[in-house]
């Protein structure tokens, strides 16, 4: 069935945004997934519909009210779906999480704004926080879009079968080797001759070596995982085929 995404935000107009274009947009139009953006402010009461207040204990900024966030979550009406809050305090989003979410029925995402959300509603509902990396955004909305893009492209029927298979064997353990296409010479730069040789064994070795070297230089942390060398060996396009 349709994979359901619900987003709770103070800026529902930001959605679908970039998710309405390209791969995710086509899948959205095709009914592979659905997206509802819920306005948190609609759950606020009182003449001013205020969603935030000053922090107890003092300090800068404002805090999202527990009662308002709780009512917004209830109003979204998707208690059966996994629930995540986008927050700079969360554990890092990774490919394994994107895959796990894509394998489930969907997700509800709470986007924070201001300094943060009253801790009591996070505790009361056992809400897991998740971050997309160590840099400061102005709110959780763009992070929610990143998470949704990462999950949606893995849904059955979104990517081509060839892409999915390649991804399965590679799954982010090494950086990719360099790619080239025509013309064979551009502004005096030639494509590596081995790629024009038709020697598939030599090409596979060159690509494996190039990927390993790039990973060593840029992301040595990936190589410290014992799975990395396994991935290099198992990866189809990097393994020499004996005739
Ligand atoms: C001074 C303390 N700041 C924490 C680093 C406060 C703060 C900054 C920015 C609180 C919230 C935000 C808004 N960011 C997000 O909501 C967010 C986020 C991010 O900033 N970086 C990476 N991932 C994420 S997920 C949500």
PDB file of C-alpha atoms and ligand atoms in Angstrom:
ATOM      1  CA  UNK A   1       0.000   0.000   0.000  1.00  0.00           C
ATOM      2  CA  UNK A   2       0.868   3.665  -0.113  1.00  0.00           C
ATOM      3  CA  UNK A   3       3.775   4.591   2.143  1.00  0.00           C
ATOM      4  CA  UNK A   4       2.487   7.397   4.393  1.00  0.00           C
ATOM      5  CA  UNK A   5       4.514  10.411   5.454  1.00  0.00           C
ATOM      6  CA  UNK A   6       3.079  12.899   7.953  1.00  0.00           C
ATOM      7  CA  UNK A   7       5.023  16.035   8.837  1.00  0.00           C
ATOM      8  CA  UNK A   8       4.186  18.220  11.829  1.00  0.00           C
ATOM      9  CA  UNK A   9       5.533  21.713  11.227  1.00  0.00           C
ATOM     10  CA  UNK A  10       4.979  25.416  11.818  1.00  0.00           C
ATOM     11  CA  UNK A  11       5.677  25.908   8.099  1.00  0.00           C
ATOM     12  CA  UNK A  12       3.429  23.459   6.187  1.00  0.00           C
ATOM     13  CA  UNK A  13       3.908  25.605   3.073  1.00  0.00           C
ATOM     14  CA  UNK A  14       7.478  24.309   2.808  1.00  0.00           C
ATOM     15  CA  UNK A  15       6.073  20.888   1.748  1.00  0.00           C
ATOM     16  CA  UNK A  16       6.292  19.067  -0.608  1.00  0.00           C
ATOM     17  CA  UNK A  17       8.858  21.638  -1.814  1.00  0.00           C
ATOM     18  CA  UNK A  18      11.714  19.836  -3.564  1.00  0.00           C
ATOM     19  CA  UNK A  19      10.036  16.486  -2.823  1.00  0.00           C
ATOM     20  CA  UNK A  20       7.398  17.432  -5.410  1.00  0.00           C
ATOM     21  CA  UNK A  21      10.021  17.275  -8.184  1.00  0.00           C
ATOM     22  CA  UNK A  22      12.133  14.596  -9.810  1.00  0.00           C
ATOM     23  CA  UNK A  23      12.199  11.013  -8.501  1.00  0.00           C
ATOM     24  CA  UNK A  24      10.272  11.569  -5.239  1.00  0.00           C
ATOM     25  CA  UNK A  25       7.784  13.857  -6.996  1.00  0.00           C
ATOM     26  CA  UNK A  26       6.976  11.276  -9.650  1.00  0.00           C
ATOM     27  CA  UNK A  27       6.494   8.618  -6.963  1.00  0.00           C
ATOM     28  CA  UNK A  28       4.248  11.006  -5.022  1.00  0.00           C
ATOM     29  CA  UNK A  29       2.125  11.731  -8.121  1.00  0.00           C
ATOM     30  CA  UNK A  30       2.077   7.986  -8.849  1.00  0.00           C
ATOM     31  CA  UNK A  31       0.653   7.142  -5.412  1.00  0.00           C
ATOM     32  CA  UNK A  32       3.668   5.137  -4.230  1.00  0.00           C
ATOM     33  CA  UNK A  33       3.792   7.427  -1.213  1.00  0.00           C
ATOM     34  CA  UNK A  34       1.617  10.181   0.276  1.00  0.00           C
ATOM     35  CA  UNK A  35       2.567  13.316   2.157  1.00  0.00           C
ATOM     36  CA  UNK A  36       0.481  15.294   4.674  1.00  0.00           C
ATOM     37  CA  UNK A  37       1.914  18.458   6.196  1.00  0.00           C
ATOM     38  CA  UNK A  38       0.117  19.293   9.463  1.00  0.00           C
ATOM     39  CA  UNK A  39       0.253  22.827  10.830  1.00  0.00           C
ATOM     40  CA  UNK A  40       1.316  22.663  14.493  1.00  0.00           C
ATOM     41  CA  UNK A  41      -0.263  26.072  15.063  1.00  0.00           C
ATOM     42  CA  UNK A  42      -3.684  24.609  14.278  1.00  0.00           C
ATOM     43  CA  UNK A  43      -3.363  22.658  17.543  1.00  0.00           C
ATOM     44  CA  UNK A  44      -2.742  25.816  19.603  1.00  0.00           C
ATOM     45  CA  UNK A  45      -5.597  27.418  21.509  1.00  0.00           C
ATOM     46  CA  UNK A  46      -6.203  30.884  22.861  1.00  0.00           C
ATOM     47  CA  UNK A  47      -6.574  34.186  21.117  1.00  0.00           C
ATOM     48  CA  UNK A  48      -2.913  34.306  20.079  1.00  0.00           C
ATOM     49  CA  UNK A  49      -2.522  30.614  19.175  1.00  0.00           C
ATOM     50  CA  UNK A  50       0.939  30.753  20.656  1.00  0.00           C
ATOM     51  CA  UNK A  51       3.057  27.646  20.201  1.00  0.00           C
ATOM     52  CA  UNK A  52       6.118  28.717  22.189  1.00  0.00           C
ATOM     53  CA  UNK A  53       7.142  30.389  25.447  1.00  0.00           C
ATOM     54  CA  UNK A  54      10.253  31.510  27.318  1.00  0.00           C
ATOM     55  CA  UNK A  55      12.454  28.789  28.841  1.00  0.00           C
ATOM     56  CA  UNK A  56      12.142  28.028  32.576  1.00  0.00           C
ATOM     57  CA  UNK A  57      15.539  28.746  34.123  1.00  0.00           C
ATOM     58  CA  UNK A  58      16.206  31.551  31.675  1.00  0.00           C
ATOM     59  CA  UNK A  59      18.454  31.672  28.661  1.00  0.00           C
ATOM     60  CA  UNK A  60      18.099  32.634  25.042  1.00  0.00           C
ATOM     61  CA  UNK A  61      15.294  31.843  22.621  1.00  0.00           C
ATOM     62  CA  UNK A  62      11.923  30.203  22.971  1.00  0.00           C
ATOM     63  CA  UNK A  63      10.700  26.650  23.645  1.00  0.00           C
ATOM     64  CA  UNK A  64       7.843  24.856  21.893  1.00  0.00           C
ATOM     65  CA  UNK A  65       5.037  24.157  24.386  1.00  0.00           C
ATOM     66  CA  UNK A  66       4.426  20.538  25.432  1.00  0.00           C
ATOM     67  CA  UNK A  67       0.620  20.885  25.350  1.00  0.00           C
ATOM     68  CA  UNK A  68       0.596  22.287  21.806  1.00  0.00           C
ATOM     69  CA  UNK A  69       3.041  19.708  20.419  1.00  0.00           C
ATOM     70  CA  UNK A  70       1.112  16.892  22.127  1.00  0.00           C
ATOM     71  CA  UNK A  71      -2.196  18.080  20.649  1.00  0.00           C
ATOM     72  CA  UNK A  72      -0.587  18.391  17.202  1.00  0.00           C
ATOM     73  CA  UNK A  73       0.688  14.806  17.405  1.00  0.00           C
ATOM     74  CA  UNK A  74      -2.771  13.552  18.423  1.00  0.00           C
ATOM     75  CA  UNK A  75      -4.415  15.549  15.618  1.00  0.00           C
ATOM     76  CA  UNK A  76      -2.129  14.000  12.993  1.00  0.00           C
ATOM     77  CA  UNK A  77      -3.996  10.755  13.735  1.00  0.00           C
ATOM     78  CA  UNK A  78      -1.329   8.243  12.724  1.00  0.00           C
ATOM     79  CA  UNK A  79      -0.554   6.401  15.992  1.00  0.00           C
ATOM     80  CA  UNK A  80       0.406   3.203  14.116  1.00  0.00           C
ATOM     81  CA  UNK A  81       3.357   4.818  12.302  1.00  0.00           C
ATOM     82  CA  UNK A  82       6.932   5.164  13.625  1.00  0.00           C
ATOM     83  CA  UNK A  83       7.441   8.628  15.073  1.00  0.00           C
ATOM     84  CA  UNK A  84      10.635  10.705  14.889  1.00  0.00           C
ATOM     85  CA  UNK A  85      11.553  14.234  15.860  1.00  0.00           C
ATOM     86  CA  UNK A  86      14.149  16.060  13.756  1.00  0.00           C
ATOM     87  CA  UNK A  87      16.571  17.652  16.199  1.00  0.00           C
ATOM     88  CA  UNK A  88      20.257  18.624  16.299  1.00  0.00           C
ATOM     89  CA  UNK A  89      20.471  16.573  19.525  1.00  0.00           C
ATOM     90  CA  UNK A  90      19.505  13.310  17.843  1.00  0.00           C
ATOM     91  CA  UNK A  91      21.572  10.344  16.717  1.00  0.00           C
ATOM     92  CA  UNK A  92      22.727  10.689  13.130  1.00  0.00           C
ATOM     93  CA  UNK A  93      20.502   9.630  10.253  1.00  0.00           C
ATOM     94  CA  UNK A  94      22.167   6.864   8.218  1.00  0.00           C
ATOM     95  CA  UNK A  95      21.361   4.584   5.292  1.00  0.00           C
ATOM     96  CA  UNK A  96      20.335   1.714   7.600  1.00  0.00           C
ATOM     97  CA  UNK A  97      17.652   3.924   9.184  1.00  0.00           C
ATOM     98  CA  UNK A  98      16.417   5.130   5.779  1.00  0.00           C
ATOM     99  CA  UNK A  99      16.149   1.475   4.694  1.00  0.00           C
ATOM    100  CA  UNK A 100      14.328   0.411   7.874  1.00  0.00           C
ATOM    101  CA  UNK A 101      11.795   3.225   7.475  1.00  0.00           C
ATOM    102  CA  UNK A 102      11.277   2.438   3.780  1.00  0.00           C
ATOM    103  CA  UNK A 103      10.529  -1.195   4.734  1.00  0.00           C
ATOM    104  CA  UNK A 104       7.784  -0.066   7.138  1.00  0.00           C
ATOM    105  CA  UNK A 105       4.360   1.528   6.521  1.00  0.00           C
ATOM    106  CA  UNK A 106       5.573   5.146   6.684  1.00  0.00           C
ATOM    107  CA  UNK A 107       6.653   7.739   9.237  1.00  0.00           C
ATOM    108  CA  UNK A 108       5.480  10.747  11.252  1.00  0.00           C
ATOM    109  CA  UNK A 109       8.061  13.529  11.510  1.00  0.00           C
ATOM    110  CA  UNK A 110       7.980  16.341  14.049  1.00  0.00           C
ATOM    111  CA  UNK A 111       9.947  19.413  12.979  1.00  0.00           C
ATOM    112  CA  UNK A 112      11.306  21.593  15.740  1.00  0.00           C
ATOM    113  CA  UNK A 113      11.759  25.340  15.519  1.00  0.00           C
ATOM    114  CA  UNK A 114      13.098  27.767  18.127  1.00  0.00           C
ATOM    115  CA  UNK A 115      15.618  26.542  20.744  1.00  0.00           C
ATOM    116  CA  UNK A 116      13.839  23.214  21.165  1.00  0.00           C
ATOM    117  CA  UNK A 117      10.755  21.361  22.394  1.00  0.00           C
ATOM    118  CA  UNK A 118       9.607  21.048  26.034  1.00  0.00           C
ATOM    119  CA  UNK A 119      11.325  17.834  27.219  1.00  0.00           C
ATOM    120  CA  UNK A 120       8.165  16.542  28.948  1.00  0.00           C
ATOM    121  CA  UNK A 121       6.290  15.791  25.720  1.00  0.00           C
ATOM    122  CA  UNK A 122       9.373  14.011  24.316  1.00  0.00           C
ATOM    123  CA  UNK A 123       9.568  11.903  27.506  1.00  0.00           C
ATOM    124  CA  UNK A 124       5.819  11.274  27.799  1.00  0.00           C
ATOM    125  CA  UNK A 125       5.586   9.929  24.257  1.00  0.00           C
ATOM    126  CA  UNK A 126       9.028   8.288  24.163  1.00  0.00           C
ATOM    127  CA  UNK A 127       9.925  10.273  21.075  1.00  0.00           C
ATOM    128  CA  UNK A 128      13.216   9.475  19.364  1.00  0.00           C
ATOM    129  CA  UNK A 129      15.205  12.460  18.077  1.00  0.00           C
ATOM    130  CA  UNK A 130      17.257  12.244  14.903  1.00  0.00           C
ATOM    131  CA  UNK A 131      19.810  14.628  13.356  1.00  0.00           C
ATOM    132  CA  UNK A 132      21.099  14.781   9.785  1.00  0.00           C
ATOM    133  CA  UNK A 133      24.603  15.979  10.652  1.00  0.00           C
ATOM    134  CA  UNK A 134      26.827  18.295  12.621  1.00  0.00           C
ATOM    135  CA  UNK A 135      25.830  21.717  11.317  1.00  0.00           C
ATOM    136  CA  UNK A 136      23.123  24.124  12.427  1.00  0.00           C
ATOM    137  CA  UNK A 137      19.904  24.487  10.432  1.00  0.00           C
ATOM    138  CA  UNK A 138      17.151  26.977  11.231  1.00  0.00           C
ATOM    139  CA  UNK A 139      14.561  24.253  11.782  1.00  0.00           C
ATOM    140  CA  UNK A 140      13.748  20.591  11.249  1.00  0.00           C
ATOM    141  CA  UNK A 141      11.899  20.988   7.939  1.00  0.00           C
ATOM    142  CA  UNK A 142      14.837  20.642   5.548  1.00  0.00           C
ATOM    143  CA  UNK A 143      16.124  17.737   7.645  1.00  0.00           C
ATOM    144  CA  UNK A 144      12.695  16.058   7.347  1.00  0.00           C
ATOM    145  CA  UNK A 145      12.890  16.449   3.567  1.00  0.00           C
ATOM    146  CA  UNK A 146      16.353  14.878   3.539  1.00  0.00           C
ATOM    147  CA  UNK A 147      15.082  11.906   5.552  1.00  0.00           C
ATOM    148  CA  UNK A 148      12.009  11.501   3.322  1.00  0.00           C
ATOM    149  CA  UNK A 149      14.100  11.683   0.141  1.00  0.00           C
ATOM    150  CA  UNK A 150      16.476   9.014   1.481  1.00  0.00           C
ATOM    151  CA  UNK A 151      13.574   6.690   2.404  1.00  0.00           C
ATOM    152  CA  UNK A 152      11.247   7.289  -0.569  1.00  0.00           C
ATOM    153  CA  UNK A 153      13.862   6.519  -3.242  1.00  0.00           C
ATOM    154  CA  UNK A 154      14.143   3.031  -1.683  1.00  0.00           C
ATOM    155  CA  UNK A 155      10.413   2.260  -1.972  1.00  0.00           C
ATOM    156  CA  UNK A 156       9.546  -0.528  -4.438  1.00  0.00           C
ATOM    157  CA  UNK A 157       8.967   0.940  -7.892  1.00  0.00           C
ATOM    158  CA  UNK A 158      10.723   4.266  -7.296  1.00  0.00           C
ATOM    159  CA  UNK A 159      14.222   3.413  -8.528  1.00  0.00           C
ATOM    160  CA  UNK A 160      15.127   1.232 -11.459  1.00  0.00           C
ATOM    161  CA  UNK A 161      15.847  -2.427 -10.654  1.00  0.00           C
ATOM    162  CA  UNK A 162      19.491  -2.049 -11.792  1.00  0.00           C
ATOM    163  CA  UNK A 163      20.050   0.873  -9.407  1.00  0.00           C
ATOM    164  CA  UNK A 164      18.504  -1.041  -6.503  1.00  0.00           C
ATOM    165  CA  UNK A 165      20.668  -4.114  -7.123  1.00  0.00           C
ATOM    166  CA  UNK A 166      23.852  -2.056  -7.364  1.00  0.00           C
ATOM    167  CA  UNK A 167      22.916  -0.251  -4.151  1.00  0.00           C
ATOM    168  CA  UNK A 168      22.240  -3.514  -2.342  1.00  0.00           C
ATOM    169  CA  UNK A 169      25.797  -4.756  -2.909  1.00  0.00           C
ATOM    170  CA  UNK A 170      27.478  -1.411  -2.329  1.00  0.00           C
ATOM    171  CA  UNK A 171      25.400   0.226   0.441  1.00  0.00           C
ATOM    172  CA  UNK A 172      27.775   3.048   1.209  1.00  0.00           C
ATOM    173  CA  UNK A 173      30.804   1.207   2.547  1.00  0.00           C
ATOM    174  CA  UNK A 174      33.209   2.767   0.050  1.00  0.00           C
ATOM    175  CA  UNK A 175      33.129   5.999  -1.943  1.00  0.00           C
ATOM    176  CA  UNK A 176      32.433   5.592  -5.630  1.00  0.00           C
ATOM    177  CA  UNK A 177      35.115   5.376  -8.289  1.00  0.00           C
ATOM    178  CA  UNK A 178      35.302   8.283 -10.823  1.00  0.00           C
ATOM    179  CA  UNK A 179      32.898   8.220 -13.764  1.00  0.00           C
ATOM    180  CA  UNK A 180      33.564   9.263 -17.384  1.00  0.00           C
ATOM    181  CA  UNK A 181      31.548   9.519 -20.586  1.00  0.00           C
ATOM    182  CA  UNK A 182      32.072  10.870 -24.117  1.00  0.00           C
ATOM    183  CA  UNK A 183      34.002  12.667 -25.473  1.00  0.00           C
ATOM    184  CA  UNK A 184      37.111  10.575 -24.768  1.00  0.00           C
ATOM    185  CA  UNK A 185      39.139  13.785 -24.772  1.00  0.00           C
ATOM    186  CA  UNK A 186      37.800  17.091 -23.357  1.00  0.00           C
ATOM    187  CA  UNK A 187      39.868  20.266 -22.996  1.00  0.00           C
ATOM    188  CA  UNK A 188      43.019  18.172 -23.338  1.00  0.00           C
ATOM    189  CA  UNK A 189      41.954  15.733 -20.610  1.00  0.00           C
ATOM    190  CA  UNK A 190      41.773  12.095 -21.652  1.00  0.00           C
ATOM    191  CA  UNK A 191      39.636   9.418 -20.044  1.00  0.00           C
ATOM    192  CA  UNK A 192      41.852   6.781 -18.315  1.00  0.00           C
ATOM    193  CA  UNK A 193      42.902   4.434 -21.157  1.00  0.00           C
ATOM    194  CA  UNK A 194      41.956   1.271 -19.261  1.00  0.00           C
ATOM    195  CA  UNK A 195      38.267   2.277 -19.427  1.00  0.00           C
ATOM    196  CA  UNK A 196      38.478   2.242 -23.254  1.00  0.00           C
ATOM    197  CA  UNK A 197      40.321  -1.103 -23.364  1.00  0.00           C
ATOM    198  CA  UNK A 198      37.329  -3.434 -23.184  1.00  0.00           C
ATOM    199  CA  UNK A 199      39.322  -5.481 -20.646  1.00  0.00           C
ATOM    200  CA  UNK A 200      36.639  -5.974 -18.004  1.00  0.00           C
ATOM    201  CA  UNK A 201      38.992  -7.533 -15.460  1.00  0.00           C
ATOM    202  CA  UNK A 202      41.423  -4.616 -15.726  1.00  0.00           C
ATOM    203  CA  UNK A 203      38.549  -2.127 -15.554  1.00  0.00           C
ATOM    204  CA  UNK A 204      37.177  -3.774 -12.395  1.00  0.00           C
ATOM    205  CA  UNK A 205      40.639  -3.678 -10.769  1.00  0.00           C
ATOM    206  CA  UNK A 206      41.131  -0.006 -11.729  1.00  0.00           C
ATOM    207  CA  UNK A 207      37.728   0.946 -10.290  1.00  0.00           C
ATOM    208  CA  UNK A 208      38.311  -0.972  -7.060  1.00  0.00           C
ATOM    209  CA  UNK A 209      41.722   0.642  -6.592  1.00  0.00           C
ATOM    210  CA  UNK A 210      40.378   4.119  -7.401  1.00  0.00           C
ATOM    211  CA  UNK A 211      37.472   3.692  -4.960  1.00  0.00           C
ATOM    212  CA  UNK A 212      39.782   2.473  -2.198  1.00  0.00           C
ATOM    213  CA  UNK A 213      42.255   5.311  -2.765  1.00  0.00           C
ATOM    214  CA  UNK A 214      39.519   7.965  -2.750  1.00  0.00           C
ATOM    215  CA  UNK A 215      38.051   6.476   0.425  1.00  0.00           C
ATOM    216  CA  UNK A 216      41.496   6.421   2.095  1.00  0.00           C
ATOM    217  CA  UNK A 217      41.989  10.107   1.303  1.00  0.00           C
ATOM    218  CA  UNK A 218      38.532  11.484   2.051  1.00  0.00           C
ATOM    219  CA  UNK A 219      36.807   9.088   4.430  1.00  0.00           C
ATOM    220  CA  UNK A 220      39.338   6.882   6.243  1.00  0.00           C
ATOM    221  CA  UNK A 221      36.640   6.335   8.889  1.00  0.00           C
ATOM    222  CA  UNK A 222      34.754   4.140   6.389  1.00  0.00           C
ATOM    223  CA  UNK A 223      37.769   1.830   6.027  1.00  0.00           C
ATOM    224  CA  UNK A 224      38.065   1.231   9.752  1.00  0.00           C
ATOM    225  CA  UNK A 225      34.794  -0.693   9.517  1.00  0.00           C
ATOM    226  CA  UNK A 226      35.583  -4.384   8.826  1.00  0.00           C
ATOM    227  CA  UNK A 227      32.576  -4.444   6.482  1.00  0.00           C
ATOM    228  CA  UNK A 228      34.349  -2.097   4.063  1.00  0.00           C
ATOM    229  CA  UNK A 229      36.792  -4.653   2.710  1.00  0.00           C
ATOM    230  CA  UNK A 230      34.000  -7.214   2.504  1.00  0.00           C
ATOM    231  CA  UNK A 231      31.962  -4.746   0.500  1.00  0.00           C
ATOM    232  CA  UNK A 232      34.853  -4.162  -1.900  1.00  0.00           C
ATOM    233  CA  UNK A 233      35.219  -7.910  -2.439  1.00  0.00           C
ATOM    234  CA  UNK A 234      31.495  -8.593  -2.775  1.00  0.00           C
ATOM    235  CA  UNK A 235      30.706  -5.640  -4.974  1.00  0.00           C
ATOM    236  CA  UNK A 236      29.980  -6.959  -8.449  1.00  0.00           C
ATOM    237  CA  UNK A 237      31.443  -4.109 -10.462  1.00  0.00           C
ATOM    238  CA  UNK A 238      34.663  -4.212  -8.430  1.00  0.00           C
ATOM    239  CA  UNK A 239      35.292  -7.921  -8.565  1.00  0.00           C
ATOM    240  CA  UNK A 240      37.336  -9.425 -11.351  1.00  0.00           C
ATOM    241  CA  UNK A 241      35.359 -12.062 -13.209  1.00  0.00           C
ATOM    242  CA  UNK A 242      37.316 -15.169 -14.220  1.00  0.00           C
ATOM    243  CA  UNK A 243      36.305 -16.530 -17.609  1.00  0.00           C
TER     244      UNK A 243
HETATM  245  C1  LIG B   1      22.495  26.895  20.556  1.00  0.00           C
HETATM  246  C2  LIG B   1      21.865  25.568  20.553  1.00  0.00           C
HETATM  247  N1  LIG B   1      21.367  25.175  19.228  1.00  0.00           N
HETATM  248  C3  LIG B   1      21.647  23.724  19.035  1.00  0.00           C
HETATM  249  C4  LIG B   1      22.786  23.490  18.133  1.00  0.00           C
HETATM  250  C5  LIG B   1      19.932  25.442  19.175  1.00  0.00           C
HETATM  251  C6  LIG B   1      19.271  24.992  17.955  1.00  0.00           C
HETATM  252  C7  LIG B   1      19.773  25.293  16.697  1.00  0.00           C
HETATM  253  C8  LIG B   1      19.092  24.923  15.562  1.00  0.00           C
HETATM  254  C9  LIG B   1      18.095  24.285  18.034  1.00  0.00           C
HETATM  255  C10 LIG B   1      17.421  23.908  16.880  1.00  0.00           C
HETATM  256  C11 LIG B   1      17.925  24.231  15.646  1.00  0.00           C
HETATM  257  C12 LIG B   1      17.188  23.854  14.440  1.00  0.00           C
HETATM  258  N2  LIG B   1      17.718  22.606  13.845  1.00  0.00           N
HETATM  259  C13 LIG B   1      16.965  21.544  13.693  1.00  0.00           C
HETATM  260  O1  LIG B   1      15.801  21.583  14.039  1.00  0.00           O
HETATM  261  C14 LIG B   1      17.536  20.315  13.168  1.00  0.00           C
HETATM  262  C15 LIG B   1      18.853  20.000  12.739  1.00  0.00           C
HETATM  263  C16 LIG B   1      20.055  20.773  12.678  1.00  0.00           C
HETATM  264  O2  LIG B   1      20.121  21.960  12.998  1.00  0.00           O
HETATM  265  N3  LIG B   1      21.178  20.138  12.235  1.00  0.00           N
HETATM  266  C17 LIG B   1      21.198  18.841  11.839  1.00  0.00           C
HETATM  267  N4  LIG B   1      20.116  18.084  11.883  1.00  0.00           N
HETATM  268  C18 LIG B   1      18.968  18.667  12.327  1.00  0.00           C
HETATM  269  S1  LIG B   1      17.513  17.884  12.459  1.00  0.00           S
HETATM  270  C19 LIG B   1      16.725  19.209  13.040  1.00  0.00           C
END
